[in-house]
Every structure is written in structure tokens, then in C-alpha cells.
């Protein structure tokens, strides 16, 4: 008998180290209730697409421009999610804000990883390295990462998991970004994906 698993789509924009953490977690068994069926990027040259294909995962670039803007872009994503019968959407370094029309279709079915302790350094304009630049500029001594459900408020949905990471005196934004990824993001995201995937398969 084949075990039922939640079907996961991962949305990416860049390097895809969080995607890699999810792929590794599927292989090691940290994620056992879900499997990655599809990777979607809004950036044609995202290395995350290569990571997906190298691991036999279907990977697609969806252009906002070629789809006539946000509405067409989201329509195309929805079509793909339906085609691949996706149960859970994971935003892993996806640097594009989804409309309320989109997010309201998938309540508690979209996860996002954010590289700070929400509600600090989050919301519109806070993404990638900018988050760590802001944390260092403010002089906080502790930062971290958060996994949360996505709703219509950027970084405003229910928090699932958080992990704190120390800021050290010599930190640059790049050094801090790497520590937050290694100590928090790459652990939290697979954990959260397993939690929600487990809920999905037991609900059905
Ligand atoms: C990660 O630090 C992720 O938390 C962040 O971008 C980076 C992507 O890296 N996401 C956001 O800032 C979203 N608001 P990756 O492509 O190597 O996973």
C-alpha cells in the first residue's frame, strides 16, 4: 500500500537554499507526510529552478510580464496548482507579494519563511538581505526566523514556529543572513512543512 502524502508546491525567486533544505528533509525522512511535486519561480534565472530539476522535481518559470501583470501571473500559478493537485503551498524565498484574492483561496494552506522574529522587521519592503540590514541598523542583539501561515497581510498570518539567533558584534548583513539560515531557517521550514502536511493527510 502506498502511503498518502500531501502534495507540495514550493514558490521561489532566488538561490533556493530553503528549497534545498526541504528537498534534503524529504530524503532524510524529516518530512515524511508530504512530497514536493512542483517548484514555481517568478525569476527565470533563479538557481532554485536548477536545484529542483537536479532532483527530478518539475520546475516552472512564470513571468509576471508575459502573463500581463499580477492578475494573469496569479491565474497561471492557480492553473499549475490545480494541474498538480497541490495541497500545500510553501513560499521559500518568494520575493513577490500575493494578492488577497489569491491568499484567501488557500486558508492555512500557504506557509512562508521570514528571516526575522515577526513582528520585528517584517511587512512590505522587508525581504532578503534588507531584513538583516534593518536589524543591524536598529542594534538589536537577537534576531531569528519565523514560519507563518500567509493571509492578506504581508507577514501578518498566524505564526507557527520561531527560532531566535544571536547577533554578534562583527556581523555584516551577509554574515548574519547566513547564520539565521543555518541556525533557524533550514531547520524550522522542514519542521513546519511536516507539521502541516501531517495535518492535511490526517484531515482527509
Ligand atoms: C531567505 O532568507 C528567506 O527567509 C528570505 O529570503 C531568503 C531566500 O533565500 N525570504 C524573505 O525575505 C521573504 N520575505 P533562499 O532563496 O536561499 O531560500
mmCIF file of C-alpha atoms and ligand atoms in Angstrom:
data_model
loop_
_atom_site.group_PDB
_atom_site.id
_atom_site.type_symbol
_atom_site.label_atom_id
_atom_site.label_comp_id
_atom_site.label_asym_id
_atom_site.label_seq_id
_atom_site.Cartn_x
_atom_site.Cartn_y
_atom_site.Cartn_z
ATOM 1 C CA UNK A 1 0.000 0.000 0.000
ATOM 2 C CA UNK A 2 1.387 3.418 -0.912
ATOM 3 C CA UNK A 3 1.252 5.976 1.866
ATOM 4 C CA UNK A 4 -0.803 9.108 1.270
ATOM 5 C CA UNK A 5 1.332 12.259 1.239
ATOM 6 C CA UNK A 6 0.423 15.933 0.992
ATOM 7 C CA UNK A 7 1.323 17.321 -2.446
ATOM 8 C CA UNK A 8 3.542 20.379 -2.042
ATOM 9 C CA UNK A 9 4.376 23.286 -4.368
ATOM 10 C CA UNK A 10 7.333 25.496 -3.445
ATOM 11 C CA UNK A 11 7.404 29.088 -4.737
ATOM 12 C CA UNK A 12 10.878 30.603 -5.067
ATOM 13 C CA UNK A 13 12.716 33.603 -6.519
ATOM 14 C CA UNK A 14 16.435 33.125 -5.943
ATOM 15 C CA UNK A 15 19.147 30.819 -4.674
ATOM 16 C CA UNK A 16 16.792 28.297 -3.172
ATOM 17 C CA UNK A 17 18.709 27.211 -0.070
ATOM 18 C CA UNK A 18 15.403 26.831 1.755
ATOM 19 C CA UNK A 19 14.094 24.722 -1.125
ATOM 20 C CA UNK A 20 17.257 22.615 -0.783
ATOM 21 C CA UNK A 21 16.571 22.179 2.942
ATOM 22 C CA UNK A 22 13.088 20.904 2.053
ATOM 23 C CA UNK A 23 14.432 18.520 -0.590
ATOM 24 C CA UNK A 24 17.017 17.181 1.886
ATOM 25 C CA UNK A 25 14.358 16.821 4.584
ATOM 26 C CA UNK A 26 12.188 14.749 2.227
ATOM 27 C CA UNK A 27 15.175 12.478 1.555
ATOM 28 C CA UNK A 28 16.182 12.115 5.209
ATOM 29 C CA UNK A 29 12.632 11.471 6.420
ATOM 30 C CA UNK A 30 12.264 14.682 8.452
ATOM 31 C CA UNK A 31 9.421 15.352 6.025
ATOM 32 C CA UNK A 32 7.507 12.089 5.659
ATOM 33 C CA UNK A 33 3.916 13.333 5.325
ATOM 34 C CA UNK A 34 4.454 15.413 2.211
ATOM 35 C CA UNK A 35 6.305 15.448 -1.102
ATOM 36 C CA UNK A 36 7.396 18.288 -3.360
ATOM 37 C CA UNK A 37 5.596 17.946 -6.674
ATOM 38 C CA UNK A 38 6.199 21.362 -8.214
ATOM 39 C CA UNK A 39 8.516 24.373 -7.975
ATOM 40 C CA UNK A 40 7.436 27.744 -9.389
ATOM 41 C CA UNK A 41 9.725 30.752 -9.800
ATOM 42 C CA UNK A 42 8.887 34.330 -10.768
ATOM 43 C CA UNK A 43 12.525 34.719 -11.840
ATOM 44 C CA UNK A 44 13.779 32.840 -14.908
ATOM 45 C CA UNK A 45 17.379 32.727 -13.693
ATOM 46 C CA UNK A 46 16.672 31.557 -10.131
ATOM 47 C CA UNK A 47 19.172 28.858 -9.163
ATOM 48 C CA UNK A 48 16.317 27.263 -7.222
ATOM 49 C CA UNK A 49 14.932 26.041 -10.593
ATOM 50 C CA UNK A 50 18.179 24.125 -11.210
ATOM 51 C CA UNK A 51 18.087 22.628 -7.712
ATOM 52 C CA UNK A 52 14.551 21.378 -8.363
ATOM 53 C CA UNK A 53 15.329 19.890 -11.783
ATOM 54 C CA UNK A 54 18.516 18.232 -10.470
ATOM 55 C CA UNK A 55 16.267 16.436 -8.023
ATOM 56 C CA UNK A 56 13.688 15.375 -10.580
ATOM 57 C CA UNK A 57 11.092 17.932 -9.494
ATOM 58 C CA UNK A 58 9.030 19.690 -12.149
ATOM 59 C CA UNK A 59 10.146 23.357 -12.147
ATOM 60 C CA UNK A 60 8.445 26.210 -13.982
ATOM 61 C CA UNK A 61 9.211 29.883 -14.501
ATOM 62 C CA UNK A 62 6.057 32.014 -14.508
ATOM 63 C CA UNK A 63 6.556 35.501 -15.898
ATOM 64 C CA UNK A 64 4.528 38.368 -14.490
ATOM 65 C CA UNK A 65 5.236 40.385 -17.621
ATOM 66 C CA UNK A 66 4.302 37.717 -20.153
ATOM 67 C CA UNK A 67 1.102 36.991 -18.230
ATOM 68 C CA UNK A 68 0.030 40.646 -18.389
ATOM 69 C CA UNK A 69 0.679 41.625 -14.751
ATOM 70 C CA UNK A 70 -0.309 40.397 -11.284
ATOM 71 C CA UNK A 71 -3.760 39.033 -12.158
ATOM 72 C CA UNK A 72 -2.549 36.929 -15.076
ATOM 73 C CA UNK A 73 0.527 35.857 -13.119
ATOM 74 C CA UNK A 74 -1.619 34.567 -10.262
ATOM 75 C CA UNK A 75 -4.085 32.952 -12.701
ATOM 76 C CA UNK A 76 -1.217 30.990 -14.230
ATOM 77 C CA UNK A 77 0.027 29.905 -10.793
ATOM 78 C CA UNK A 78 -3.500 28.782 -9.834
ATOM 79 C CA UNK A 79 -3.751 26.716 -13.036
ATOM 80 C CA UNK A 80 -0.474 24.968 -12.211
ATOM 81 C CA UNK A 81 -1.532 24.318 -8.617
ATOM 82 C CA UNK A 82 -4.745 22.722 -9.879
ATOM 83 C CA UNK A 83 -2.998 20.694 -12.552
ATOM 84 C CA UNK A 84 -0.573 19.244 -10.000
ATOM 85 C CA UNK A 85 -3.351 18.778 -7.395
ATOM 86 C CA UNK A 86 -1.377 20.734 -4.814
ATOM 87 C CA UNK A 87 -2.444 20.562 -1.152
ATOM 88 C CA UNK A 88 0.162 22.879 0.395
ATOM 89 C CA UNK A 89 1.982 25.946 -0.979
ATOM 90 C CA UNK A 90 5.336 26.895 0.567
ATOM 91 C CA UNK A 91 6.876 30.312 -0.048
ATOM 92 C CA UNK A 92 10.620 29.729 0.296
ATOM 93 C CA UNK A 93 12.391 32.965 -0.582
ATOM 94 C CA UNK A 94 9.493 34.050 -2.821
ATOM 95 C CA UNK A 95 10.044 37.796 -3.213
ATOM 96 C CA UNK A 96 6.652 38.715 -4.563
ATOM 97 C CA UNK A 97 3.523 39.664 -2.631
ATOM 98 C CA UNK A 98 0.417 37.627 -3.476
ATOM 99 C CA UNK A 99 -2.945 39.394 -3.656
ATOM 100 C CA UNK A 100 -5.737 38.946 -1.095
ATOM 101 C CA UNK A 101 -7.757 37.325 -3.878
ATOM 102 C CA UNK A 102 -5.068 34.642 -4.186
ATOM 103 C CA UNK A 103 -4.278 34.079 -0.493
ATOM 104 C CA UNK A 104 -7.969 33.885 0.514
ATOM 105 C CA UNK A 105 -8.387 30.837 -1.752
ATOM 106 C CA UNK A 106 -5.950 28.807 0.329
ATOM 107 C CA UNK A 107 -6.624 29.473 4.035
ATOM 108 C CA UNK A 108 -3.988 27.765 6.258
ATOM 109 C CA UNK A 109 -2.564 26.172 3.140
ATOM 110 C CA UNK A 110 0.211 28.691 2.355
ATOM 111 C CA UNK A 111 3.352 28.798 4.507
ATOM 112 C CA UNK A 112 6.068 31.443 4.417
ATOM 113 C CA UNK A 113 9.528 31.642 5.970
ATOM 114 C CA UNK A 114 10.647 35.117 7.039
ATOM 115 C CA UNK A 115 14.183 35.885 8.264
ATOM 116 C CA UNK A 116 13.333 37.788 11.460
ATOM 117 C CA UNK A 117 11.305 37.359 14.627
ATOM 118 C CA UNK A 118 7.924 38.701 13.454
ATOM 119 C CA UNK A 119 6.587 41.331 14.264
ATOM 120 C CA UNK A 120 10.075 42.869 14.020
ATOM 121 C CA UNK A 121 11.496 43.791 10.598
ATOM 122 C CA UNK A 122 8.626 42.420 8.516
ATOM 123 C CA UNK A 123 5.910 43.523 6.102
ATOM 124 C CA UNK A 124 6.230 45.273 2.762
ATOM 125 C CA UNK A 125 9.800 46.223 1.841
ATOM 126 C CA UNK A 126 11.397 43.778 4.302
ATOM 127 C CA UNK A 127 12.814 40.878 2.344
ATOM 128 C CA UNK A 128 16.124 39.058 1.913
ATOM 129 C CA UNK A 129 19.205 40.989 2.965
ATOM 130 C CA UNK A 130 17.169 44.144 3.746
ATOM 131 C CA UNK A 131 15.760 42.419 6.831
ATOM 132 C CA UNK A 132 19.238 41.811 8.262
ATOM 133 C CA UNK A 133 20.410 45.331 7.333
ATOM 134 C CA UNK A 134 17.449 46.733 9.290
ATOM 135 C CA UNK A 135 18.122 44.501 12.318
ATOM 136 C CA UNK A 136 21.781 45.578 12.423
ATOM 137 C CA UNK A 137 20.882 49.264 11.910
ATOM 138 C CA UNK A 138 18.440 49.101 14.844
ATOM 139 C CA UNK A 139 21.070 47.467 17.016
ATOM 140 C CA UNK A 140 19.002 44.515 18.225
ATOM 141 C CA UNK A 141 21.014 41.771 19.916
ATOM 142 C CA UNK A 142 18.749 38.888 18.952
ATOM 143 C CA UNK A 143 17.023 38.126 15.670
ATOM 144 C CA UNK A 144 15.814 34.863 14.132
ATOM 145 C CA UNK A 145 13.324 33.355 11.732
ATOM 146 C CA UNK A 146 9.575 32.800 11.630
ATOM 147 C CA UNK A 147 7.359 30.374 9.749
ATOM 148 C CA UNK A 148 3.783 31.569 9.461
ATOM 149 C CA UNK A 149 0.609 30.978 7.507
ATOM 150 C CA UNK A 150 0.052 33.516 4.743
ATOM 151 C CA UNK A 151 -3.043 35.719 4.703
ATOM 152 C CA UNK A 152 -3.851 39.053 3.063
ATOM 153 C CA UNK A 153 -1.490 40.995 5.366
ATOM 154 C CA UNK A 154 2.193 40.745 4.298
ATOM 155 C CA UNK A 155 3.919 38.672 7.030
ATOM 156 C CA UNK A 156 0.732 39.040 9.116
ATOM 157 C CA UNK A 157 -0.663 35.484 9.236
ATOM 158 C CA UNK A 158 -0.714 33.098 12.207
ATOM 159 C CA UNK A 159 2.755 32.220 13.484
ATOM 160 C CA UNK A 160 3.629 28.517 13.518
ATOM 161 C CA UNK A 161 7.294 28.382 14.578
ATOM 162 C CA UNK A 162 10.031 30.820 15.575
ATOM 163 C CA UNK A 163 13.683 30.438 16.494
ATOM 164 C CA UNK A 164 15.992 33.083 17.945
ATOM 165 C CA UNK A 165 19.531 33.677 16.671
ATOM 166 C CA UNK A 166 22.190 35.807 18.398
ATOM 167 C CA UNK A 167 23.653 38.873 16.683
ATOM 168 C CA UNK A 168 27.409 39.175 17.148
ATOM 169 C CA UNK A 169 29.408 42.440 17.248
ATOM 170 C CA UNK A 170 31.262 41.839 13.962
ATOM 171 C CA UNK A 171 28.165 40.843 11.961
ATOM 172 C CA UNK A 172 27.606 42.182 8.464
ATOM 173 C CA UNK A 173 24.188 41.664 6.826
ATOM 174 C CA UNK A 174 25.644 38.782 4.787
ATOM 175 C CA UNK A 175 27.221 37.042 7.784
ATOM 176 C CA UNK A 176 24.020 37.436 9.794
ATOM 177 C CA UNK A 177 21.862 36.181 6.920
ATOM 178 C CA UNK A 178 23.939 33.008 6.710
ATOM 179 C CA UNK A 179 23.758 32.383 10.489
ATOM 180 C CA UNK A 180 19.970 32.881 10.512
ATOM 181 C CA UNK A 181 19.622 30.443 7.627
ATOM 182 C CA UNK A 182 21.892 27.787 9.161
ATOM 183 C CA UNK A 183 20.661 28.040 12.749
ATOM 184 C CA UNK A 184 16.998 28.741 12.131
ATOM 185 C CA UNK A 185 15.502 28.742 8.623
ATOM 186 C CA UNK A 186 16.783 25.429 7.291
ATOM 187 C CA UNK A 187 15.531 23.681 10.443
ATOM 188 C CA UNK A 188 12.231 25.491 11.008
ATOM 189 C CA UNK A 189 10.846 25.303 7.496
ATOM 190 C CA UNK A 190 11.059 21.486 7.127
ATOM 191 C CA UNK A 191 9.617 21.107 10.641
ATOM 192 C CA UNK A 192 6.650 23.354 9.819
ATOM 193 C CA UNK A 193 6.066 21.647 6.461
ATOM 194 C CA UNK A 194 5.957 18.254 8.180
ATOM 195 C CA UNK A 195 3.516 19.580 10.818
ATOM 196 C CA UNK A 196 1.078 20.987 8.273
ATOM 197 C CA UNK A 197 1.450 18.065 5.846
ATOM 198 C CA UNK A 198 0.671 15.687 8.707
ATOM 199 C CA UNK A 199 -2.492 17.683 9.475
ATOM 200 C CA UNK A 200 -3.527 17.637 5.815
ATOM 201 C CA UNK A 201 -3.229 13.869 5.403
ATOM 202 C CA UNK A 202 -4.990 13.090 8.661
ATOM 203 C CA UNK A 203 -7.858 15.502 7.816
ATOM 204 C CA UNK A 204 -8.584 13.697 4.539
HETATM 205 C C1 LIG B 1 15.704 33.594 2.989
HETATM 206 O O1 LIG B 1 16.465 34.188 3.990
HETATM 207 C C2 LIG B 1 14.222 33.806 3.245
HETATM 208 O O2 LIG B 1 13.875 33.721 4.600
HETATM 209 C C3 LIG B 1 14.048 35.191 2.735
HETATM 210 O O3 LIG B 1 14.843 35.271 1.579
HETATM 211 C C4 LIG B 1 15.913 34.329 1.655
HETATM 212 C C5 LIG B 1 15.831 33.399 0.464
HETATM 213 O O4 LIG B 1 16.918 32.541 0.411
HETATM 214 N N1 LIG B 1 12.658 35.484 2.480
HETATM 215 C C6 LIG B 1 12.117 36.690 2.633
HETATM 216 O O5 LIG B 1 12.748 37.663 2.948
HETATM 217 C C7 LIG B 1 10.637 36.753 2.340
HETATM 218 N N2 LIG B 1 10.059 37.936 2.897
HETATM 219 P P1 LIG B 1 16.878 31.185 -0.418
HETATM 220 O O6 LIG B 1 16.417 31.507 -1.831
HETATM 221 O O7 LIG B 1 18.310 30.720 -0.399
HETATM 222 O O8 LIG B 1 15.944 30.221 0.281
#
